[in-house]
CSV table of C-alpha atoms in Angstrom, one decimal:
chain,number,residue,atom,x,y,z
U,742,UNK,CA,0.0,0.0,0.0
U,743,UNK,CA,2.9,2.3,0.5
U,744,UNK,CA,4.4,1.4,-2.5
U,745,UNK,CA,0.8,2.4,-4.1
U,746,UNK,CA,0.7,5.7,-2.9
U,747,UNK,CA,4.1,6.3,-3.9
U,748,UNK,CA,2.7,5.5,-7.4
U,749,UNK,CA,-0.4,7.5,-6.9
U,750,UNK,CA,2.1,10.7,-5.7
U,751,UNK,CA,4.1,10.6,-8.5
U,752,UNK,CA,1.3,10.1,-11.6
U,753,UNK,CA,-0.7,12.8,-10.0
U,754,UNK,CA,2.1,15.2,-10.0
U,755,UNK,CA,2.3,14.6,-13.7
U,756,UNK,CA,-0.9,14.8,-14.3
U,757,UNK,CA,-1.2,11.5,-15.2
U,758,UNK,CA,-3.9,9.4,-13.3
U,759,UNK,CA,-5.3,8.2,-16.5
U,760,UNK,CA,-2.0,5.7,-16.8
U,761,UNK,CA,-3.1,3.8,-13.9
U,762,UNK,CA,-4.5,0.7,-14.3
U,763,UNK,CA,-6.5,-0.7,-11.7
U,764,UNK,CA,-4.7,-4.3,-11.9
U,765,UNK,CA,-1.5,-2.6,-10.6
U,766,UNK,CA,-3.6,-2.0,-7.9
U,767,UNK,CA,-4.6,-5.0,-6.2
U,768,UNK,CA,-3.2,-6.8,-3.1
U,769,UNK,CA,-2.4,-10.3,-3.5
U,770,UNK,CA,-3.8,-12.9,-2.2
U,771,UNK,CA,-6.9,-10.5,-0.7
U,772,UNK,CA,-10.1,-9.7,-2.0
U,773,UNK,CA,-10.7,-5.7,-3.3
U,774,UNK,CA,-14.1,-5.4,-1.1
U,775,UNK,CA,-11.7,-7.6,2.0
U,776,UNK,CA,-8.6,-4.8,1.8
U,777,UNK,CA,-11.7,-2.0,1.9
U,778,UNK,CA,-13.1,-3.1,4.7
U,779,UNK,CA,-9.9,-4.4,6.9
U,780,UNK,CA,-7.8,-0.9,5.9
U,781,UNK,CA,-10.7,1.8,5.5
U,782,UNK,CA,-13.8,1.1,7.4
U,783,UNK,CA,-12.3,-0.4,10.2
U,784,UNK,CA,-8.8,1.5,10.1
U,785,UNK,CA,-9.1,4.5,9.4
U,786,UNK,CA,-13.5,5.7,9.5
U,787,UNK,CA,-13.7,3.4,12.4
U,788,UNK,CA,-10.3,2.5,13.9
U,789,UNK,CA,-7.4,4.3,14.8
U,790,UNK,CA,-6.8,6.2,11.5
U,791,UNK,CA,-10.1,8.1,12.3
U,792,UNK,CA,-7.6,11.3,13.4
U,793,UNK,CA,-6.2,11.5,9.9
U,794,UNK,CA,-9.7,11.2,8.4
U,795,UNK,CA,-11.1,13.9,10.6
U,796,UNK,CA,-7.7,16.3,9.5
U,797,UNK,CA,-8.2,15.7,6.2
U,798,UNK,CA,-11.8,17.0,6.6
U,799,UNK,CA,-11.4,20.1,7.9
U,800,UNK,CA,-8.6,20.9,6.0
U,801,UNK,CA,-10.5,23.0,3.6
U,802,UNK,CA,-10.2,26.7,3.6
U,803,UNK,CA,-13.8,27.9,4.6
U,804,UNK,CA,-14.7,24.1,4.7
U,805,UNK,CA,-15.6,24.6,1.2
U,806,UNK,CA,-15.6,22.1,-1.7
U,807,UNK,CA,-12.2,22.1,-3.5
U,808,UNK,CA,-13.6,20.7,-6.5
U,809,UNK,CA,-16.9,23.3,-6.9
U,810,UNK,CA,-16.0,25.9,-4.3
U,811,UNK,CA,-19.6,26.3,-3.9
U,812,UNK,CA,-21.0,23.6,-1.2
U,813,UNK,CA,-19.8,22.8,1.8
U,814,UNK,CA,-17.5,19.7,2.7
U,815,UNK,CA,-19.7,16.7,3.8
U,816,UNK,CA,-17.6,13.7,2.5
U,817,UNK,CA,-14.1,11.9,2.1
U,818,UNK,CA,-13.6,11.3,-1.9
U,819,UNK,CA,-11.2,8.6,-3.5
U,820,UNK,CA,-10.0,10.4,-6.6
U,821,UNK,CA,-9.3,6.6,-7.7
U,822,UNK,CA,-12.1,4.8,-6.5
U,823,UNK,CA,-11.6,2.7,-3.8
U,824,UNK,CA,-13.5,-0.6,-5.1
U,825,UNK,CA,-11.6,-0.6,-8.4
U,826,UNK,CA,-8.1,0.3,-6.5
U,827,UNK,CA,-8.0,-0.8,-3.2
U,828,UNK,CA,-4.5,-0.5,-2.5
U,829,UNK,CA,-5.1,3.3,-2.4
U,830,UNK,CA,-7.9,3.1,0.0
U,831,UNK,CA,-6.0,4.6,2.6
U,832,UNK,CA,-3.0,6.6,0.8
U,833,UNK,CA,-3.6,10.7,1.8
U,834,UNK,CA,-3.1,12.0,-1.5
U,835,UNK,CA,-6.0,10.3,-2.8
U,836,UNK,CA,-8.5,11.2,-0.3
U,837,UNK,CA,-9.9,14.3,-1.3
U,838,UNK,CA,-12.8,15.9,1.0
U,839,UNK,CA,-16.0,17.0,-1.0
U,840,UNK,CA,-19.1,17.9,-0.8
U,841,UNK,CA,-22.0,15.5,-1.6
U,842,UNK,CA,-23.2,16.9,-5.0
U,843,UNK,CA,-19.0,16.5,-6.3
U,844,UNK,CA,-19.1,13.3,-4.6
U,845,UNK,CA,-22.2,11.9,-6.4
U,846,UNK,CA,-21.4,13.2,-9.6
U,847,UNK,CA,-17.8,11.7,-9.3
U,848,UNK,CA,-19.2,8.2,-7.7
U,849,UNK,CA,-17.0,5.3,-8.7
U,850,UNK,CA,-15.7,6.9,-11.8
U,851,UNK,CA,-12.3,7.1,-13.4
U,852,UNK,CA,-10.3,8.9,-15.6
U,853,UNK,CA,-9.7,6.5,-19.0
U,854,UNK,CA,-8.0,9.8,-20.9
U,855,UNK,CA,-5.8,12.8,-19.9
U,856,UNK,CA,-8.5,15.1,-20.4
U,857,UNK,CA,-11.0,13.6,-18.2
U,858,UNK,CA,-8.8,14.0,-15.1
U,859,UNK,CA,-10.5,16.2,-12.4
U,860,UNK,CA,-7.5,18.9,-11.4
U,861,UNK,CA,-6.5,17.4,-8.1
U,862,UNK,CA,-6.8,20.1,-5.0
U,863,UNK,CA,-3.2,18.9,-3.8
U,864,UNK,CA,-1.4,19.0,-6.4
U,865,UNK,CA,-3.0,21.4,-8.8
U,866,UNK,CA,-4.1,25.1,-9.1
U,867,UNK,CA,-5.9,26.6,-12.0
U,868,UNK,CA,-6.1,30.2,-10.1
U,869,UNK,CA,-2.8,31.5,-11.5
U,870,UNK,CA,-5.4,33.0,-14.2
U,871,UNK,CA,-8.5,34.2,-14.7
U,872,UNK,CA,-10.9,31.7,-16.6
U,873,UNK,CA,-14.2,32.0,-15.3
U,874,UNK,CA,-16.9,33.8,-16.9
U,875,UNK,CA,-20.2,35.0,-16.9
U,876,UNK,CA,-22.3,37.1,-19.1
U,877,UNK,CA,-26.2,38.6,-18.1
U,878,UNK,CA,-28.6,37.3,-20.4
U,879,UNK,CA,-30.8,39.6,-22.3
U,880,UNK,CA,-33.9,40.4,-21.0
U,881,UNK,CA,-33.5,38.4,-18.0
U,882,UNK,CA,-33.6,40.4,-14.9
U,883,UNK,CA,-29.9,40.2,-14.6
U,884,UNK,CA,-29.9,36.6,-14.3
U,885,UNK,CA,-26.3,35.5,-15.1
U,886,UNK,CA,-24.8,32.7,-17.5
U,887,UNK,CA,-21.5,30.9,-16.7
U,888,UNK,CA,-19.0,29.4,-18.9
U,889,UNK,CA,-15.2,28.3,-18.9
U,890,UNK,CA,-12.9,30.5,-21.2
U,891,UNK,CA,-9.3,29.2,-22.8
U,892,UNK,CA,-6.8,31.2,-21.1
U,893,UNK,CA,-3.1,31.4,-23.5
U,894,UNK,CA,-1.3,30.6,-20.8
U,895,UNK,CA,-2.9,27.2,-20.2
U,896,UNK,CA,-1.7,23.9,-22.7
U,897,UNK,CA,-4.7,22.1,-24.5
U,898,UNK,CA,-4.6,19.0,-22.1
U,899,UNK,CA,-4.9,21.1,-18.7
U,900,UNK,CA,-7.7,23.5,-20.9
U,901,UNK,CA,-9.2,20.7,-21.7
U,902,UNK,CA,-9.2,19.0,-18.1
U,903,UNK,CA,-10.8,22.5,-16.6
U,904,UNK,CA,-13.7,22.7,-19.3
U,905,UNK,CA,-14.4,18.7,-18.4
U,906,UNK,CA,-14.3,19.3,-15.0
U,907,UNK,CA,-16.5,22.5,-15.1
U,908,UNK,CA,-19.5,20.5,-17.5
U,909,UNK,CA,-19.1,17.5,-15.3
U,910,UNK,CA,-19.7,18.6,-12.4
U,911,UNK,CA,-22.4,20.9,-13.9
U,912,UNK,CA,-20.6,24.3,-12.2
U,913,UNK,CA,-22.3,26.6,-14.7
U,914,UNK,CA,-26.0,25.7,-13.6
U,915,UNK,CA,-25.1,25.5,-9.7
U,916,UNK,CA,-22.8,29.3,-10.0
U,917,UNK,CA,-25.8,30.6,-12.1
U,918,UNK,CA,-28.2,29.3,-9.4
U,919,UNK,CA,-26.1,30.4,-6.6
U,920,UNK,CA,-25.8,34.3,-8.2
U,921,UNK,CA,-29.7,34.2,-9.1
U,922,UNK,CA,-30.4,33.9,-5.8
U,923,UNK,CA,-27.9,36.4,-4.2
U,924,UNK,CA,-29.1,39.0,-6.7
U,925,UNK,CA,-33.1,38.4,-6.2
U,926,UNK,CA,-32.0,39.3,-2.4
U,927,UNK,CA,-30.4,43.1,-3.5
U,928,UNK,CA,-32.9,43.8,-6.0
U,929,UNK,CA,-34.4,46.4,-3.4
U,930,UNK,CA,-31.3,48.0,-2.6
U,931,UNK,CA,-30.0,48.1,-6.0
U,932,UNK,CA,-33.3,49.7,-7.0
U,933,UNK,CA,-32.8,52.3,-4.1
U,934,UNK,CA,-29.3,52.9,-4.8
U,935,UNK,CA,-30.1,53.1,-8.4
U,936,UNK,CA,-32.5,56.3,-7.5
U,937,UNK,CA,-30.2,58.0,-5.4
U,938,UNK,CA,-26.7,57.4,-7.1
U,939,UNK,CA,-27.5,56.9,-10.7
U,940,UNK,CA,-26.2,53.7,-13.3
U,941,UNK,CA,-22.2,55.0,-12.6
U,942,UNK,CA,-22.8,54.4,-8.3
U,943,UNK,CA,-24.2,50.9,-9.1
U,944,UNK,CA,-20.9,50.6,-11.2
U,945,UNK,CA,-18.7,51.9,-8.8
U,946,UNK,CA,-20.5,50.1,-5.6
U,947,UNK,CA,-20.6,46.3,-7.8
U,948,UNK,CA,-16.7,46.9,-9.0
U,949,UNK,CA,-16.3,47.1,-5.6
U,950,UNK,CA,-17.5,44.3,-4.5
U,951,UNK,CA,-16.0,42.2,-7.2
U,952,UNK,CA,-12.3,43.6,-6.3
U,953,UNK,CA,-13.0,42.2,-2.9
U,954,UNK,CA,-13.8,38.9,-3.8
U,955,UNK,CA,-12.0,38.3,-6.9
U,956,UNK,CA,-9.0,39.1,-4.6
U,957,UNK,CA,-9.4,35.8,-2.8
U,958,UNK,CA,-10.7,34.0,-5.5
U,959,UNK,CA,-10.1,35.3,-9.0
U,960,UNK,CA,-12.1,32.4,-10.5
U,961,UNK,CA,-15.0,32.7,-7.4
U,962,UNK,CA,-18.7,32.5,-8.1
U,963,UNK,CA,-19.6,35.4,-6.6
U,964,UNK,CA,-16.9,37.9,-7.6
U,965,UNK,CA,-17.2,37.0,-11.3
U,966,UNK,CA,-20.7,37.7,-11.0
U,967,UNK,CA,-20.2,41.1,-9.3
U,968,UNK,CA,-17.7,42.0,-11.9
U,969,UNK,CA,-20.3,40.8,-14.6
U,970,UNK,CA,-23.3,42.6,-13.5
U,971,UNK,CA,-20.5,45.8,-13.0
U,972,UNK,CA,-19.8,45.6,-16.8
U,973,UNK,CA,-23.0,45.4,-18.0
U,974,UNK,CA,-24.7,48.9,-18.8
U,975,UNK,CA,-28.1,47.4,-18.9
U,976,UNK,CA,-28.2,45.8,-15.8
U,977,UNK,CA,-26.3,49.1,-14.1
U,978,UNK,CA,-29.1,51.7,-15.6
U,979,UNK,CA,-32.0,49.2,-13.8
U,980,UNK,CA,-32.8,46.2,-16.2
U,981,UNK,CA,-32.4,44.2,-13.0
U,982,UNK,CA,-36.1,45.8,-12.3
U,983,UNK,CA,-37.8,44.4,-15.5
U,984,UNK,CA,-39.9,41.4,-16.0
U,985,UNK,CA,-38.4,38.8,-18.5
């Protein structure tokens, strides 16, 4: 099992999860569901390894989800499932805690192709840059669209992980659902401020906010939709106040 994570470490640093196959990851001589149960439910969920689960799930910065950053942490992940690699059933690096929603749409999945790797939280950053996006759909009420752009400084295979990860886990419908709901909640103050500061305060006061947010996270949620409703001079001069 050492020997595994080893493995694991050094294919994940790469980028290359996808070149593990799950036969290298068998121990001999004991069943997969046998090395599951004997190392992770009773060592480490319900034995004596229970200290390095419960570190591993708090670790998060603002217990949020590494993988969304938009629900909370609720669950330990195996980025290589544990049924069809049970040798890494206990290894660190491939425990990854996550919040139900990542978890289900991950389930017992793996990677069979470079682009279908899920950027791991450990190893991995795709912050460096600013790829998120979101645009305000016409005639919406300021209701916001999300999508993945292609940053230059990015190669195609790492692109092409981020845009995978982003439609798997369905991160456009659950930011767009997150900022839909945040704005119906200042639709009474931006409609105040509107009347007292004009199209430019709303601007100023959502550019603002954005700068604030987008200087923790330059790829969060909620600043890129801050910065979006900023830019757009529909939304600034009261379209937010309209019935689709």
């Amino acid at each position: 099992m050492e020997t595994a994570a080893a493995a694991f470490r050094v294919a994940a640093e790469s980028g290359r999860l996808h070149d593990l196959a799950s036969a290298d990851f068998k121990i001999e001589g004991i069943a997969d569901g046998r090395v599951r149960d004997i190392a992770y439910t009773s060592g480490m969920t319900k034995g004596a390894g229970r200290a390095i689960y419960d570190a591993l799930m708090t670790a998060p910065e603002d217990e949020l989800c590494p993988l969304c950053k938009h629900s909370d942490v609720s669950e330990l992940d195996h980025v290589m499932p544990k049924d069809q690699y049970p040798a890494l059933c206990v290894a660190p690096e491939n425990l990854v805690p996550v919040c139900g929603i990542c978890n289900h749409r991950k389930s017992n999945t793996a990677p069979s192709e470079a682009s279908e790797v899920l950027l791991h939280p450990y190893f991995e950053n795709a912050d460096a840059v600013s790829w998120l996006q979101a645009t305000v759909i016409p005639d919406g009420q300021g209701w916001l669209k999300y999508t993945a752009s292609r940053p230059s400084e990015w190669d195609p295979i790492f692109t092409a992980r981020v845009h995978h990860q982003f439609k798997f886990l369905r991160l456009g419908k659950r930011y767009s659902s997150k900022a839909n709901q945040i704005l119906r909640g200042m639709r009474y103050f931006l409609a105040d401020y509107l009347d007292s500061k004009g199209p430019e305060g709303i601007r100023a006061h959502l550019d603002n906010l954005a700068a604030s947010h987008l200087m923790v996270d330059p790829n969060g949620w909620l600043g890129v939709a801050y910065r979006s409703w900023a830019a757009d001079p529909s939304f600034c001069s009261g379209s937010f106040q309209q019935t689709p």
